[in-house]
Structures are given as C-alpha cells and as structure tokens.
Coordinates of C-alpha atoms in Angstrom, one line a residue:
M89 CA 35.7 8.4 -41.3
V90 CA 32.4 9.3 -39.6
R91 CA 30.0 7.4 -37.4
E92 CA 26.5 7.2 -39.0
S93 CA 23.1 6.3 -37.2
P94 CA 20.3 4.6 -38.9
W95 CA 16.9 6.5 -39.1
Y96 CA 14.3 6.0 -36.4
I97 CA 10.8 7.4 -35.5
Y98 CA 11.2 9.8 -32.6
E99 CA 8.6 11.8 -30.7
F100 CA 9.7 15.3 -29.4
K101 CA 7.8 16.5 -26.4
A102 CA 7.6 20.0 -25.0
Y103 CA 5.2 21.7 -22.5
T104 CA 3.8 25.2 -23.5
K105 CA 6.2 27.9 -22.4
E106 CA 4.9 31.1 -20.7
R107 CA 5.6 33.2 -23.8
W108 CA 3.7 30.8 -26.0
V109 CA 0.3 31.0 -24.1
G110 CA -2.2 32.7 -26.1
C111 CA -0.5 32.2 -29.5
K112 CA -1.5 29.8 -32.4
L113 CA 0.4 26.5 -32.3
V114 CA 1.6 26.8 -35.9
D115 CA 2.8 30.3 -35.4
V116 CA 4.9 29.3 -32.5
L117 CA 6.4 26.2 -34.2
A118 CA 7.3 28.2 -37.3
A119 CA 9.0 31.0 -35.2
E120 CA 10.8 28.7 -32.9
F121 CA 11.9 26.0 -35.2
K122 CA 13.1 27.7 -38.4
R123 CA 14.6 24.5 -40.1
R124 CA 11.0 23.8 -41.3
T125 CA 8.5 26.1 -43.2
R126 CA 5.2 27.2 -41.7
L127 CA 3.6 25.1 -44.4
Y128 CA 5.3 21.9 -42.9
F129 CA 3.8 22.5 -39.5
V130 CA 0.4 23.2 -41.0
L131 CA 0.5 19.8 -42.7
A132 CA 2.2 18.1 -39.7
V133 CA -0.9 19.2 -37.6
A134 CA -3.4 18.1 -40.2
S135 CA -1.6 14.7 -40.5
G136 CA -1.7 14.2 -36.7
S137 CA 2.1 13.9 -36.4
I138 CA 1.8 17.0 -34.2
Q139 CA -0.7 16.7 -31.3
I140 CA -1.8 18.6 -28.2
N141 CA -2.3 16.5 -25.0
G142 CA -2.3 13.3 -27.2
N143 CA -5.2 14.6 -29.3
S144 CA -5.2 15.9 -32.9
V145 CA -6.2 19.6 -33.3
T146 CA -6.4 22.2 -36.2
D147 CA -3.8 24.7 -37.3
E148 CA -6.0 27.4 -35.6
Y149 CA -5.5 26.0 -32.1
V150 CA -4.3 28.5 -29.5
L151 CA -2.0 27.3 -26.8
K152 CA -2.9 27.1 -23.2
H153 CA -0.9 26.7 -19.9
G154 CA 0.0 23.2 -19.3
D155 CA -0.4 21.9 -23.0
L156 CA 1.8 19.1 -23.9
I157 CA 3.0 19.3 -27.5
T158 CA 4.2 16.2 -29.2
H159 CA 5.8 15.9 -32.7
K160 CA 6.6 12.5 -34.3
T161 CA 9.4 12.7 -37.0
H162 CA 11.4 10.4 -39.2
R163 CA 14.7 11.2 -37.4
H164 CA 18.2 11.1 -38.9
E165 CA 21.0 12.3 -36.7
P166 CA 24.0 14.2 -38.2
P167 CA 27.1 12.0 -38.4
I168 CA 29.9 12.5 -35.9
P169 CA 33.7 11.7 -35.9
T170 CA 34.8 8.2 -35.1
D171 CA 37.5 9.4 -32.6
E172 CA 37.8 7.3 -29.5
I173 CA 36.5 8.8 -26.2
D174 CA 39.4 8.3 -23.7
I175 CA 38.5 7.7 -20.1
L176 CA 40.6 9.8 -17.7
Y177 CA 39.3 8.7 -14.4
E178 CA 36.3 6.6 -13.0
D179 CA 35.0 5.8 -9.6
S180 CA 31.6 4.7 -8.2
D181 CA 30.3 8.3 -8.6
V182 CA 31.8 9.9 -11.6
L183 CA 33.4 9.2 -15.1
V184 CA 35.9 11.7 -16.4
V185 CA 36.7 11.6 -20.1
D186 CA 38.5 13.5 -22.9
K187 CA 35.6 14.5 -25.3
P188 CA 36.5 14.7 -29.0
S189 CA 35.4 17.6 -31.1
G190 CA 32.3 17.2 -33.1
I191 CA 30.3 15.3 -30.4
P192 CA 27.5 17.0 -28.4
C193 CA 27.5 16.5 -24.7
H194 CA 23.8 15.7 -24.3
P195 CA 20.7 15.1 -26.4
N196 CA 19.2 18.1 -28.1
S197 CA 17.0 18.9 -31.2
S198 CA 19.4 17.4 -33.7
Y199 CA 21.3 14.7 -31.8
N200 CA 20.2 11.9 -29.4
K201 CA 22.2 8.6 -29.9
H202 CA 25.1 10.5 -31.3
T203 CA 25.8 12.3 -28.0
L204 CA 28.5 11.9 -25.3
T205 CA 26.1 10.8 -22.7
E206 CA 24.3 8.2 -24.8
I207 CA 27.5 6.8 -26.3
L208 CA 29.1 6.3 -22.7
K209 CA 25.8 4.7 -21.4
K210 CA 26.2 2.0 -24.2
K211 CA 30.0 1.8 -23.9
C212 CA 30.2 1.5 -20.1
G213 CA 26.9 -0.2 -19.5
L214 CA 25.4 2.7 -17.5
S215 CA 21.8 3.5 -17.0
F216 CA 22.4 7.1 -15.9
V217 CA 25.1 9.5 -17.2
S218 CA 24.9 13.3 -16.8
A219 CA 27.4 15.8 -17.9
Q220 CA 28.4 18.2 -15.0
N221 CA 30.4 20.6 -17.1
R222 CA 29.1 20.8 -20.5
L223 CA 31.2 21.7 -23.6
D224 CA 30.1 23.0 -26.9
K225 CA 29.8 20.3 -29.6
Q226 CA 33.0 21.8 -31.3
T227 CA 34.9 22.1 -28.2
S228 CA 37.1 19.1 -27.0
G229 CA 38.4 18.1 -23.6
V230 CA 37.7 17.2 -20.0
V231 CA 34.0 16.5 -19.2
I232 CA 33.0 15.2 -15.8
L233 CA 29.9 13.0 -15.8
A234 CA 27.9 11.9 -12.9
K235 CA 26.9 8.2 -12.8
S236 CA 23.7 8.7 -10.5
S237 CA 21.3 11.4 -9.7
K238 CA 22.8 11.7 -6.2
A239 CA 26.3 12.2 -7.7
A240 CA 24.9 14.7 -10.1
V241 CA 23.5 16.9 -7.3
K242 CA 26.9 16.7 -5.4
Y243 CA 29.0 17.6 -8.3
H244 CA 26.6 20.2 -9.7
K245 CA 26.9 22.0 -6.4
K246 CA 30.7 21.9 -6.3
I247 CA 30.9 23.4 -9.7
E248 CA 28.2 26.1 -9.0
E249 CA 30.1 27.0 -6.0
K250 CA 33.3 27.4 -8.2
E251 CA 35.2 24.8 -6.1
G252 CA 37.0 23.8 -9.4
F253 CA 39.4 25.5 -11.7
K254 CA 39.6 25.1 -15.5
I255 CA 42.3 25.9 -17.9
Y256 CA 41.5 25.8 -21.6
L257 CA 43.9 25.9 -24.6
C258 CA 43.0 27.7 -27.8
K259 CA 44.6 28.9 -31.0
V260 CA 43.8 32.5 -32.2
S261 CA 44.5 34.6 -35.2
G262 CA 47.5 37.1 -34.7
E263 CA 50.4 37.5 -32.2
F264 CA 48.8 37.8 -28.9
P265 CA 50.5 39.9 -26.3
E266 CA 52.9 38.3 -23.9
C267 CA 51.5 39.8 -20.8
E268 CA 48.5 38.5 -18.7
V269 CA 45.2 39.7 -20.2
I270 CA 42.1 39.7 -18.0
V271 CA 38.8 40.4 -19.8
N272 CA 36.1 41.4 -17.3
L273 CA 33.1 42.1 -19.5
P274 CA 29.6 40.9 -19.0
L275 CA 28.0 38.6 -21.5
S276 CA 24.4 38.6 -22.8
I277 CA 22.7 35.7 -24.6
S278 CA 20.3 36.6 -27.4
R279 CA 17.2 34.3 -27.5
K280 CA 16.7 35.1 -31.2
T281 CA 20.1 34.0 -32.5
C282 CA 21.1 31.7 -29.7
T283 CA 24.4 33.5 -29.6
T284 CA 26.3 35.5 -27.0
T285 CA 27.5 39.2 -27.3
V286 CA 29.2 42.0 -25.4
F287 CA 27.1 45.3 -25.6
Q288 CA 26.3 48.4 -23.7
E289 CA 23.2 50.6 -23.0
D290 CA 23.9 54.1 -21.9
G291 CA 27.5 53.3 -21.0
V292 CA 26.6 50.3 -18.9
F293 CA 27.5 46.7 -20.3
Q294 CA 24.5 44.3 -20.1
G295 CA 24.3 40.7 -19.1
K296 CA 25.9 38.5 -16.5
P297 CA 29.4 39.2 -15.0
S298 CA 32.0 37.3 -17.0
I299 CA 35.8 37.1 -16.4
T300 CA 38.4 35.2 -18.4
I301 CA 42.3 35.1 -17.9
F302 CA 44.4 34.8 -21.1
R303 CA 48.2 34.0 -21.3
R304 CA 50.1 33.3 -24.3
V305 CA 51.9 30.0 -24.6
S306 CA 53.5 30.3 -28.1
V307 CA 53.5 32.1 -31.4
E308 CA 54.0 30.6 -34.8
N309 CA 53.2 31.7 -38.4
G310 CA 51.0 34.6 -37.2
E311 CA 48.9 32.5 -34.8
S312 CA 49.0 32.2 -31.0
I313 CA 48.4 29.4 -28.6
L314 CA 46.7 30.7 -25.5
A315 CA 46.0 29.2 -22.0
C316 CA 42.7 30.5 -20.8
G317 CA 41.6 30.5 -17.1
L318 CA 37.8 30.7 -16.4
V319 CA 36.7 32.7 -13.4
T320 CA 33.1 32.4 -14.5
G321 CA 31.6 29.9 -16.9
R322 CA 29.2 31.6 -19.2
T323 CA 28.0 30.3 -22.6
H324 CA 30.7 30.8 -25.3
Q325 CA 32.6 32.9 -22.8
I326 CA 36.2 32.3 -24.1
R327 CA 35.1 32.6 -27.7
V328 CA 33.1 35.9 -27.3
H329 CA 35.8 37.6 -25.0
L330 CA 38.5 36.8 -27.5
Q331 CA 36.3 38.1 -30.4
A332 CA 35.7 41.3 -28.5
I333 CA 39.4 42.1 -27.8
G334 CA 40.3 41.4 -31.5
Y335 CA 41.7 37.9 -31.4
P336 CA 39.1 35.4 -32.4
I337 CA 39.7 31.7 -32.5
I338 CA 41.0 30.8 -35.9
D339 CA 38.4 28.3 -37.0
D340 CA 35.3 29.8 -35.1
M341 CA 32.7 30.2 -37.8
I342 CA 30.3 32.2 -35.7
Y343 CA 32.5 34.5 -33.6
S344 CA 35.1 35.2 -36.3
T345 CA 34.8 38.8 -36.8
P346 CA 36.4 41.0 -34.3
Y347 CA 34.7 43.8 -32.6
I348 CA 37.9 46.1 -32.6
R349 CA 41.4 45.8 -34.2
K350 CA 44.3 44.0 -32.3
E351 CA 46.1 47.3 -32.2
A352 CA 43.4 48.5 -29.6
L353 CA 44.7 46.0 -27.0
I354 CA 48.3 46.5 -27.8
N355 CA 48.0 50.3 -27.4
R356 CA 46.3 49.7 -24.0
I357 CA 49.1 47.4 -22.9
N358 CA 51.8 49.8 -24.1
K359 CA 50.2 52.6 -21.8
I360 CA 50.2 50.2 -18.8
K361 CA 54.0 49.4 -19.5
E362 CA 54.8 53.0 -19.7
N363 CA 53.1 53.5 -16.3
T364 CA 54.9 50.6 -14.7
S365 CA 58.4 52.3 -14.7
E366 CA 59.8 50.1 -12.1
S367 CA 59.1 46.8 -13.9
K368 CA 62.3 46.7 -16.0
S369 CA 64.6 47.5 -13.1
T370 CA 63.0 45.2 -10.7
A371 CA 63.2 42.4 -13.3
E372 CA 66.9 43.1 -13.8
E373 CA 67.6 43.0 -10.1
I374 CA 65.9 39.6 -9.8
N375 CA 67.7 38.2 -12.8
T376 CA 71.1 39.2 -11.3
E377 CA 70.2 37.5 -8.0
N378 CA 69.3 34.4 -10.1
N379 CA 72.6 34.4 -12.0
N380 CA 70.9 36.0 -15.0
N381 CA 68.7 32.9 -15.6
P382 CA 65.3 34.4 -16.2
T383 CA 62.3 32.0 -15.8
V384 CA 58.5 32.5 -16.1
E385 CA 58.5 33.1 -12.3
N386 CA 60.8 36.1 -12.4
K387 CA 59.6 37.9 -15.6
P388 CA 58.2 41.3 -14.9
H389 CA 54.4 40.6 -14.3
I390 CA 52.5 43.0 -16.6
E391 CA 48.7 42.7 -16.2
C392 CA 46.1 44.2 -18.4
E393 CA 42.6 44.1 -17.1
I394 CA 39.9 45.1 -19.7
T395 CA 36.9 46.3 -17.7
G396 CA 33.8 48.0 -19.0
S397 CA 35.2 51.6 -18.8
A398 CA 38.5 50.5 -20.3
Y399 CA 36.8 48.6 -23.2
L400 CA 34.5 51.7 -23.8
E401 CA 37.5 53.8 -24.4
M402 CA 39.2 51.1 -26.6
A403 CA 36.1 50.7 -28.7
E404 CA 35.4 54.6 -28.9
A405 CA 38.9 55.0 -30.3
E406 CA 37.9 52.4 -33.0
G407 CA 34.5 54.1 -33.8
E408 CA 32.6 51.1 -32.5
P409 CA 29.5 52.1 -30.6
L410 CA 28.9 48.6 -29.0
T411 CA 25.2 48.7 -29.1
R412 CA 23.1 45.6 -29.3
E413 CA 22.3 46.3 -32.8
S414 CA 26.0 47.2 -33.9
V415 CA 27.6 44.1 -32.4
E416 CA 25.1 41.7 -34.2
K417 CA 26.8 42.4 -37.5
F418 CA 29.9 40.6 -36.0
L419 CA 28.0 37.2 -35.9
T420 CA 27.6 34.7 -38.6
T421 CA 24.6 32.9 -37.4
E422 CA 24.0 30.9 -40.5
D423 CA 26.9 28.8 -39.6
C424 CA 25.1 27.5 -36.6
R425 CA 23.2 25.2 -39.0
T426 CA 24.2 21.6 -39.2
D427 CA 23.5 21.6 -43.0
D428 CA 22.8 23.7 -46.1
F429 CA 19.6 22.5 -47.5
Q430 CA 16.1 24.2 -47.0
D431 CA 12.6 22.9 -46.9
D432 CA 11.0 22.3 -50.3
E433 CA 7.5 23.8 -50.2
T434 CA 6.7 22.7 -53.8
Y435 CA 7.5 19.2 -52.7
L436 CA 5.5 19.4 -49.4
E437 CA 2.4 20.4 -51.3
T438 CA 2.4 16.9 -52.9
V439 CA 2.6 15.1 -49.6
S440 CA -0.6 13.5 -48.4
T441 CA -1.8 14.2 -44.8
E442 CA -4.3 11.3 -44.7
N443 CA -2.1 8.8 -43.1
T444 CA 0.2 9.9 -40.2
S445 CA 3.0 7.3 -40.8
Q446 CA 3.1 8.1 -44.5
F447 CA 3.4 11.7 -43.9
I448 CA 6.1 11.3 -41.4
M449 CA 8.1 9.2 -43.9
E450 CA 7.4 11.4 -47.1
S451 CA 7.9 14.8 -45.4
C452 CA 11.4 13.9 -44.1
M453 CA 14.1 16.4 -45.4
H454 CA 17.1 14.2 -44.9
C455 CA 15.7 11.4 -46.9
R456 CA 15.5 13.9 -49.8
N457 CA 19.2 15.0 -49.1
P458 CA 21.0 11.8 -48.4
E459 CA 24.5 13.4 -48.9
S460 CA 24.0 15.1 -45.5
L461 CA 24.0 11.7 -43.7
S462 CA 27.6 10.7 -44.7
T463 CA 29.7 13.9 -44.1
L464 CA 30.2 15.9 -41.0
P465 CA 28.3 19.1 -40.4
K466 CA 30.3 22.1 -41.7
F467 CA 31.2 23.6 -38.2
S468 CA 32.1 20.5 -36.3
T469 CA 35.6 21.3 -34.9
L470 CA 37.1 24.2 -33.1
S471 CA 40.7 24.9 -31.9
L472 CA 39.5 25.2 -28.3
H473 CA 40.2 22.4 -25.8
A474 CA 39.3 22.0 -22.0
W475 CA 42.8 20.8 -21.1
K476 CA 42.9 20.8 -17.3
Y477 CA 40.2 20.6 -14.5
S478 CA 41.1 20.8 -10.9
L479 CA 38.3 19.8 -8.5
E480 CA 39.1 19.4 -4.8
E481 CA 42.1 17.0 -4.6
N482 CA 41.7 15.7 -8.1
V483 CA 43.3 17.1 -11.2
F484 CA 42.1 15.9 -14.5
T485 CA 44.4 16.5 -17.5
T486 CA 44.2 15.4 -21.1
A487 CA 46.8 14.9 -23.8
L488 CA 47.6 18.1 -25.7
P489 CA 45.4 18.6 -28.8
E490 CA 47.1 18.0 -32.0
W491 CA 47.2 21.8 -32.9
C492 CA 49.1 22.5 -29.7
T493 CA 52.8 21.3 -29.9
E494 CA 54.2 23.4 -27.1
E495 CA 54.3 21.9 -23.5
I496 CA 52.3 24.0 -21.0
N497 CA 54.6 25.4 -18.2
D498 CA 53.5 24.6 -14.7
A499 CA 54.6 28.0 -13.5
L500 CA 52.2 29.7 -16.1
C501 CA 49.3 27.5 -14.9
K502 CA 49.9 28.5 -11.2
E503 CA 50.0 32.2 -12.1
I504 CA 46.7 31.9 -13.8
E505 CA 45.2 30.0 -10.8
Q506 CA 46.7 32.7 -8.4
T507 CA 45.1 35.4 -10.5
K508 CA 41.7 33.6 -10.5
N509 CA 41.8 33.2 -6.7
R510 CA 42.6 36.9 -6.3
L511 CA 39.8 37.9 -8.6
V512 CA 37.3 35.5 -6.8
S513 CA 38.3 36.9 -3.3
K514 CA 37.7 40.6 -4.3

C-alpha cells in the first residue's frame, strides 16, 4: 500500500546563487536540474512558466545578482509508504516521532505534501513544524521537531553544540569484527553528484572531521547488526564510513561498493590483538573473580581506531589510491533518481508555448508516465535506523526495526557513549 497525492500547480522559487551570476538562465537550469532537458527549459521560458522577477524573458537572458527565478509546474509527488508515524513524546516545544523509511523529513524539489513536517502539521493541527535532526528519506527512526521558531533556535543550538547523543542500528554485509571500531575519517560532499566520499590529496584526507563508533550486536547468515554511535553528524556519515571500511549497508543502492576488502580491517584488528598481549590474561583474572560468568562489561576491550594514516596503509595494501577520481567509481549515483523515465524531446517539440497553462499541463512528464504515481520509488528503504537519542535529561527510544531481532544490551550502549565522551574531550 502506498499513499498517493493528487497533482497540483506549484511554483518553485529561487534567488540567483553567486555561481550562477553572469550565466545564461537556460544553461544554469539545464546544468542544475538534470531531470529535464535543455529543450524543456527553452520552451518553459518561451511559454512564461519560467520567469525572472515576475516578468517573461528570452532564453538568452543572463542572470544577475538578486534575480528571483520562478518556475510553475504541474506537480506530482512520488508516493510514500502508508506506515503510521508513531509519536514518542510531545510537549509545548517539541514533537518527537519515529519516522518510517521512505518519507522525507522536509519539502524538497520532489516532495512537499508527502513529507514528515507537512504530514505532522495536518495530523497534529500545527502551523509550524521544523525537523531539528534530519534523517535521509530512506532512514527510519527518531526525529525531533520544534513546534515554534523559538523552540527551533533552542534545540538547534543544543544539537549544534553536541549536547545530545545518538545511537543508530544498521545491517551490513559480512561478519563484522566483534571489537569496537572507530572510523575517524574526514568526509567530503560532491556538489556535482550530491554524494559523500572519503578521499585524499597528497596523503591528507579532505573534508570535514567525521567520527563514527561501531559495535557488533549480532551476526546471522553472513550479515551483521551494528550499533553506531555518532560523534559528528555529517551527511551520509554512517553509510560512507561503512562503505570505506568494507562493510556497506546491505540495501544501500548508492554506497554499496566497498572501497577495500573486509580482510583489510580484519588484518588491522589482528595486529592490534597481537600487540595487546595482556588482554587475555587480564580478562581471565576478571572472569575468575566473577565466578567465571563473563559479561559485556568484563570482556577484553579491543579498540580499533581507523585514522587517516592507518587507512592509507590499509588502502595501499589493497592497491586503492583513494583519490577523488578513484573513489567516484564506488558510487552508483543513478540510484538517487526517484524514477527511471527520461524527458521525451520528440514529444516536447509538439507542445505549444502560446498558452502558459496549456504548456504546464502538456509538458508534464508524470502525466505521460502514470505508473510512477502508484509505486514506491526504487530506493525508498534502507536498513539504517535512528534508534536512540539522548538530549539533556530526555532519552527517546523507538521500537526495534523489523530487521533487528536482537535486543540491544544496555552495557554496550554505555560503552559506546563512554567512547564518544572520551573522543569529544580530546
């Protein structure tokens, strides 16, 4: 079952960005919005459905500072799942919910009414709803939403200052090592592909500092459930860090190709174990004192931190240069698309531009591909779930996702939080 939205006329608005100034309007639109062809934008300008500062222009128009670009379209939003949005907590300032997979947090170029904020406005009778910790459309779990602009400023500041602590759950391909793995690798976002990568230039990794803590929860049928602690919160951080160390999330259609083999991480951990000669004897002494009843707390604590220098060694042994160009081959950017059909230039050439309203209706791609309006986009779900969010005295926890049947040990969560606090205090 999917939730469908009736079509409606919608006007997109955007002010000219610095990098667009001095460029032709049509060239910019064709480069930035690749879902439509250049011919479409030429015709849309001619029809008046695209205007500058409320006025019609020609396709030779050159953008200036402060120009307001408007674009009226016949809008169909992709369908979303019908899953219920469970409310975990509510007070006068915030609403905390368990977001299902397949629902975007906030309006974007493809979704408006079919977004978490707009659905909750209608469901709860609210005029203002703003997501403070945004999840990808495919990711499920805890989302904190402010119910006023004042509350939004308050909670945004708390989150920016890292007052909270988040634990995610995910399912990865392969038997993940049992020890604690810390990935401390900067992440860089590509404007061209809207994806995140790990890459180096002259031995220095580029991008913003990014740290994720991984602990194995369970293993079954060659797949592992992991608990993931975020020290930083970058775009696609968990997904890319797992891809980088050879354990991508099982159903990630974008970051599915590992940078290096799993054996590279296993070999690294084995070296650490060899150098930690006292671990076994210490653990045996503790177990004896505890009547030979080992628990998570008294297991030998093996920690593997993957920093830039360590990762360069691992990648070098694998023959992977980790340059910007080389890591792009690990991305499947076509799977970012919400559907498979393309603009039909042969058809567009038959559409009249004499009447704006008629052009808007007749140039609509979705009206010519109605099957896209009744089935979920191909990449709607992901085995990644924001399970627990601690913020000040509040702890928000969801039910476990259906793909995670193992209960999460409280001691394991405490160990992850302790590691996070130690890393933050460095």
